[in-house]
Amino acid sequence: KAGVTQTPRYLIKTRGQQVTLSCSPISGHRSVSWYQQTPGQGLQFLFEYFSETQRNKGNFPGRFSGRQFSNSRSEMNVSTLELGDSALYLCASSEAPSGGGNEQFFGPGTRLTVL
Amino acid sequence: AQSVTQLGSHVSVSEGALVLLRCNYSSSVPPYLFWYVQYPNQGLQLLLKYTTGATLVKGINGFEAEFKKSETSFHLTKPSAHMSDAAEYFCAVTFTAGTALIFGKGTTLSVSS
């Protein structure tokens, strides 16, 4: 099976712009979670989608949003980019919703740089 | 509040030496515990996990971890370090279904020859 894929791998934007990141989960996985990784804050949970419904949301401003399509692919959008949004954004997929010991499989991430 | 603490942001060992990476969690409910490894410019790969049952868990690449409820710990060990073990290691915890993974800050492991 192919792993989790994320596109693009690298992205450079300027402040005020918006960006959309894409994640394709492992075939058969219906849960997709998004994480932000920065040197200062580490790995922080953004949100999780399961069967096109947002099940859980982390403590991020409303500028961060996401959605999931019927084929389980997910997109994450960040509007009005700020310098502090520069980070590695990781997507993870699993067969079942997170929690309860379910394993999440991570993609390689999208490196976003905001200038 | 539930949290994960990794003691030591950077650990250095010699090739062939014991690897010990420390992880403590804070929780009022039974945890499910994970160790992930991240190589440069890559995503996270699961090393091992504890759900229920045997408290000594064996994972990939010769790593193992022991869940100690009384100490709220889940330390990761490997008897003999290899150069290829150099990476960043993350301890994570989750709880009942529907709860997100909570990660520690990570520990960078360096292995010298």
Tab-separated table of C-alpha atoms in Angstrom:
chain	number	residue	atom	x	y	z
A	1	LYS	CA	0.000	0.000	0.000
A	2	ALA	CA	1.151	3.491	-0.706
A	3	GLY	CA	1.807	5.630	2.347
A	4	VAL	CA	0.362	8.984	3.280
A	5	THR	CA	1.202	11.593	0.674
A	6	GLN	CA	1.277	15.345	1.143
A	7	THR	CA	1.505	18.033	-1.488
A	8	PRO	CA	3.282	20.258	-1.959
A	9	ARG	CA	6.383	19.303	0.027
A	10	TYR	CA	7.681	22.857	0.186
A	11	LEU	CA	5.877	26.171	-0.006
A	12	ILE	CA	6.933	29.789	0.315
A	13	LYS	CA	4.308	32.475	0.892
A	14	THR	CA	4.222	36.055	2.073
A	15	ARG	CA	2.350	37.498	5.008
A	16	GLY	CA	-1.336	38.049	4.369
A	17	GLN	CA	-1.630	35.393	1.706
A	18	GLN	CA	-3.557	32.183	2.104
A	19	VAL	CA	-2.409	28.626	1.490
A	20	THR	CA	-3.972	25.219	0.927
A	21	LEU	CA	-2.194	21.997	1.778
A	22	SER	CA	-3.313	18.578	0.612
A	23	CYS	CA	-3.137	15.142	2.190
A	24	SER	CA	-3.995	11.765	0.673
A	25	PRO	CA	-4.374	9.047	3.323
A	26	ILE	CA	-3.506	5.406	3.031
A	27	SER	CA	-6.113	3.552	1.018
A	28	GLY	CA	-8.959	2.472	3.280
A	29	HIS	CA	-8.151	4.960	6.040
A	30	ARG	CA	-11.033	7.268	6.841
A	31	SER	CA	-9.437	9.383	9.562
A	32	VAL	CA	-7.071	12.249	8.783
A	33	SER	CA	-5.402	14.372	11.429
A	34	TRP	CA	-3.281	17.478	10.963
A	35	TYR	CA	-0.395	18.651	13.148
A	36	GLN	CA	1.825	21.708	13.178
A	37	GLN	CA	5.488	21.188	14.072
A	38	THR	CA	7.705	24.100	15.078
A	39	PRO	CA	11.016	24.219	16.971
A	40	GLY	CA	9.481	26.246	19.764
A	41	GLN	CA	6.100	24.603	20.280
A	42	GLY	CA	6.854	21.108	19.054
A	43	LEU	CA	4.041	19.011	17.603
A	44	GLN	CA	0.597	20.484	18.103
A	45	PHE	CA	-2.712	19.001	17.032
A	46	LEU	CA	-4.758	21.081	14.602
A	47	PHE	CA	-7.828	18.996	13.787
A	48	GLU	CA	-9.093	15.585	12.822
A	49	TYR	CA	-11.586	14.526	10.191
A	50	PHE	CA	-13.355	11.207	9.962
A	51	SER	CA	-15.789	10.370	7.181
A	52	GLU	CA	-15.932	14.033	6.117
A	53	THR	CA	-16.812	15.281	9.613
A	54	GLN	CA	-14.526	17.239	11.901
A	55	ARG	CA	-14.303	15.204	15.082
A	56	ASN	CA	-11.778	17.130	17.072
A	57	LYS	CA	-10.075	20.500	16.973
A	58	GLY	CA	-6.967	21.837	18.641
A	59	ASN	CA	-6.377	25.283	20.062
A	60	PHE	CA	-5.663	27.223	16.895
A	61	PRO	CA	-7.289	30.408	15.577
A	62	GLY	CA	-10.075	30.315	13.038
A	63	ARG	CA	-7.598	31.168	10.272
A	64	PHE	CA	-6.796	27.465	10.259
A	65	SER	CA	-9.482	25.351	8.666
A	66	GLY	CA	-9.798	22.033	6.954
A	67	ARG	CA	-12.091	19.705	5.146
A	68	GLN	CA	-12.281	16.119	4.029
A	69	PHE	CA	-13.676	14.780	0.807
A	70	SER	CA	-15.686	11.640	0.155
A	71	ASN	CA	-12.520	9.808	-0.972
A	72	SER	CA	-10.955	10.655	2.446
A	73	ARG	CA	-8.455	13.104	0.976
A	74	SER	CA	-8.121	16.159	3.146
A	75	GLU	CA	-7.109	19.751	2.685
A	76	MET	CA	-5.961	22.282	5.209
A	77	ASN	CA	-6.274	26.015	4.618
A	78	VAL	CA	-4.550	28.856	6.398
A	79	SER	CA	-5.790	32.344	5.640
A	80	THR	CA	-4.065	35.664	6.292
A	81	LEU	CA	-0.693	34.064	6.860
A	82	GLU	CA	1.524	35.302	9.674
A	83	LEU	CA	5.268	34.836	10.131
A	84	GLY	CA	4.550	32.486	13.033
A	85	ASP	CA	2.724	30.104	10.727
A	86	SER	CA	6.055	28.975	9.304
A	87	ALA	CA	6.219	25.323	10.241
A	88	LEU	CA	6.201	21.743	9.090
A	89	TYR	CA	2.602	20.621	8.676
A	90	LEU	CA	2.124	16.909	9.121
A	91	CYS	CA	-0.834	14.846	8.112
A	92	ALA	CA	-1.598	11.445	9.636
A	93	SER	CA	-4.152	8.846	8.683
A	94	SER	CA	-5.695	5.912	10.491
A	95	GLU	CA	-8.428	3.372	9.908
A	96	ALA	CA	-10.447	4.503	12.910
A	97	PRO	CA	-10.722	7.817	14.749
A	98	SER	CA	-7.791	8.780	16.937
A	99	GLY	CA	-7.589	7.675	20.515
A	100	GLY	CA	-7.958	4.275	22.088
A	101	GLY	CA	-4.542	3.169	20.932
A	102	ASN	CA	-5.241	3.453	17.216
A	103	GLU	CA	-2.054	3.901	15.240
A	104	GLN	CA	-1.658	6.962	13.086
A	105	PHE	CA	0.524	6.849	9.981
A	106	PHE	CA	2.300	10.080	9.139
A	107	GLY	CA	3.117	11.666	5.829
A	108	PRO	CA	6.419	13.443	5.091
A	109	GLY	CA	4.938	16.862	5.760
A	110	THR	CA	4.684	20.179	3.966
A	111	ARG	CA	7.317	22.737	4.907
A	112	LEU	CA	5.648	26.177	4.854
A	113	THR	CA	7.780	29.288	4.996
A	114	VAL	CA	6.074	32.654	5.447
A	115	LEU	CA	8.135	35.705	4.482
B	1	ALA	CA	-4.357	18.524	32.500
B	2	GLN	CA	-2.974	15.656	30.489
B	3	SER	CA	0.577	16.121	29.269
B	4	VAL	CA	3.787	14.392	28.234
B	5	THR	CA	7.264	15.345	29.408
B	6	GLN	CA	10.444	14.135	27.780
B	7	LEU	CA	13.457	14.636	30.014
B	8	GLY	CA	16.452	15.820	28.042
B	9	SER	CA	16.078	17.556	24.724
B	10	HIS	CA	19.366	16.086	23.548
B	11	VAL	CA	20.993	12.742	24.390
B	12	SER	CA	24.416	11.690	23.108
B	13	VAL	CA	25.729	8.125	23.199
B	14	SER	CA	28.555	6.170	21.654
B	15	GLU	CA	27.909	3.461	19.128
B	16	GLY	CA	27.238	0.224	20.996
B	17	ALA	CA	26.169	1.977	24.204
B	18	LEU	CA	22.788	1.735	25.891
B	19	VAL	CA	20.147	4.167	24.705
B	20	LEU	CA	17.695	5.496	27.321
B	21	LEU	CA	15.162	8.155	26.414
B	22	ARG	CA	12.849	9.249	29.196
B	23	CYS	CA	9.140	9.959	29.004
B	24	ASN	CA	6.684	10.778	31.777
B	25	TYR	CA	3.012	11.470	31.367
B	26	SER	CA	0.368	13.150	33.444
B	27	SER	CA	-3.117	11.699	33.334
B	28	SER	CA	-6.055	10.861	35.535
B	29	VAL	CA	-7.304	8.176	33.148
B	30	PRO	CA	-5.575	5.142	31.633
B	31	PRO	CA	-3.241	6.201	28.836
B	32	TYR	CA	-2.261	4.715	25.517
B	33	LEU	CA	1.403	5.461	24.938
B	34	PHE	CA	3.489	5.707	21.794
B	35	TRP	CA	7.057	6.325	20.719
B	36	TYR	CA	7.678	7.805	17.289
B	37	VAL	CA	10.954	8.494	15.470
B	38	GLN	CA	11.551	11.284	12.973
B	39	TYR	CA	14.507	11.358	10.595
B	40	PRO	CA	15.492	14.650	8.940
B	41	ASN	CA	12.984	15.894	6.380
B	42	GLN	CA	10.658	12.992	7.014
B	43	GLY	CA	7.424	12.341	8.845
B	44	LEU	CA	7.021	10.332	12.021
B	45	GLN	CA	7.376	6.567	12.120
B	46	LEU	CA	5.886	4.481	14.913
B	47	LEU	CA	8.480	2.581	16.957
B	48	LEU	CA	6.135	0.944	19.440
B	49	LYS	CA	2.966	1.449	21.427
B	50	TYR	CA	1.387	0.400	24.694
B	51	THR	CA	-2.332	-0.157	24.834
B	52	THR	CA	-3.174	-2.789	27.449
B	53	GLY	CA	-1.685	-6.035	28.706
B	54	ALA	CA	2.052	-6.662	28.901
B	55	THR	CA	3.844	-3.610	30.218
B	56	LEU	CA	7.110	-4.359	28.392
B	57	VAL	CA	6.594	-3.530	24.751
B	58	LYS	CA	8.984	-4.447	21.967
B	59	GLY	CA	9.156	-2.381	18.832
B	60	ILE	CA	11.053	-2.075	15.610
B	61	ASN	CA	14.819	-1.672	15.219
B	62	GLY	CA	15.551	-3.291	18.600
B	63	PHE	CA	13.778	-0.681	20.721
B	64	GLU	CA	11.584	-1.473	23.687
B	65	ALA	CA	9.730	0.462	26.364
B	66	GLU	CA	8.215	-0.375	29.718
B	67	PHE	CA	4.989	1.115	31.019
B	68	LYS	CA	5.275	1.823	34.742
B	69	LYS	CA	1.962	3.068	36.071
B	70	SER	CA	3.297	3.828	39.557
B	71	GLU	CA	5.968	6.074	38.063
B	72	THR	CA	3.772	7.383	35.205
B	73	SER	CA	6.662	6.612	32.898
B	74	PHE	CA	7.221	5.014	29.501
B	75	HIS	CA	10.977	5.149	28.916
B	76	LEU	CA	12.450	3.959	25.622
B	77	THR	CA	15.565	1.778	25.590
B	78	LYS	CA	17.847	0.005	23.158
B	79	PRO	CA	20.724	-2.162	24.407
B	80	SER	CA	23.224	-1.148	21.743
B	81	ALA	CA	23.081	2.094	19.754
B	82	HIS	CA	23.775	2.167	16.046
B	83	MET	CA	24.746	5.164	13.972
B	84	SER	CA	21.462	4.842	12.088
B	85	ASP	CA	19.548	5.471	15.340
B	86	ALA	CA	20.482	9.164	15.241
B	87	ALA	CA	17.150	10.968	14.910
B	88	GLU	CA	14.519	12.799	16.914
B	89	TYR	CA	12.268	10.737	19.150
B	90	PHE	CA	8.814	11.687	20.334
B	91	CYS	CA	6.753	10.212	23.125
B	92	ALA	CA	3.007	10.629	22.739
B	93	VAL	CA	-0.138	9.779	24.658
B	94	THR	CA	-3.785	9.442	23.871
B	95	PHE	CA	-6.772	8.249	25.815
B	96	THR	CA	-10.251	7.070	24.969
B	97	ALA	CA	-11.538	7.042	21.425
B	98	GLY	CA	-11.882	10.530	20.049
B	99	THR	CA	-8.909	12.033	21.853
B	100	ALA	CA	-6.001	13.464	19.900
B	101	LEU	CA	-2.366	12.518	20.279
B	102	ILE	CA	-0.472	14.690	22.748
B	103	PHE	CA	3.250	14.804	22.010
B	104	GLY	CA	6.256	15.514	24.153
B	105	LYS	CA	8.765	18.116	22.980
B	106	GLY	CA	11.059	15.461	21.547
B	107	THR	CA	14.568	14.208	22.260
B	108	THR	CA	17.328	14.378	19.686
B	109	LEU	CA	19.567	11.333	19.848
B	110	SER	CA	23.144	11.666	18.606
B	111	VAL	CA	25.343	8.596	18.131
B	112	SER	CA	29.095	8.931	17.826
B	113	SER	CA	31.568	6.353	16.579
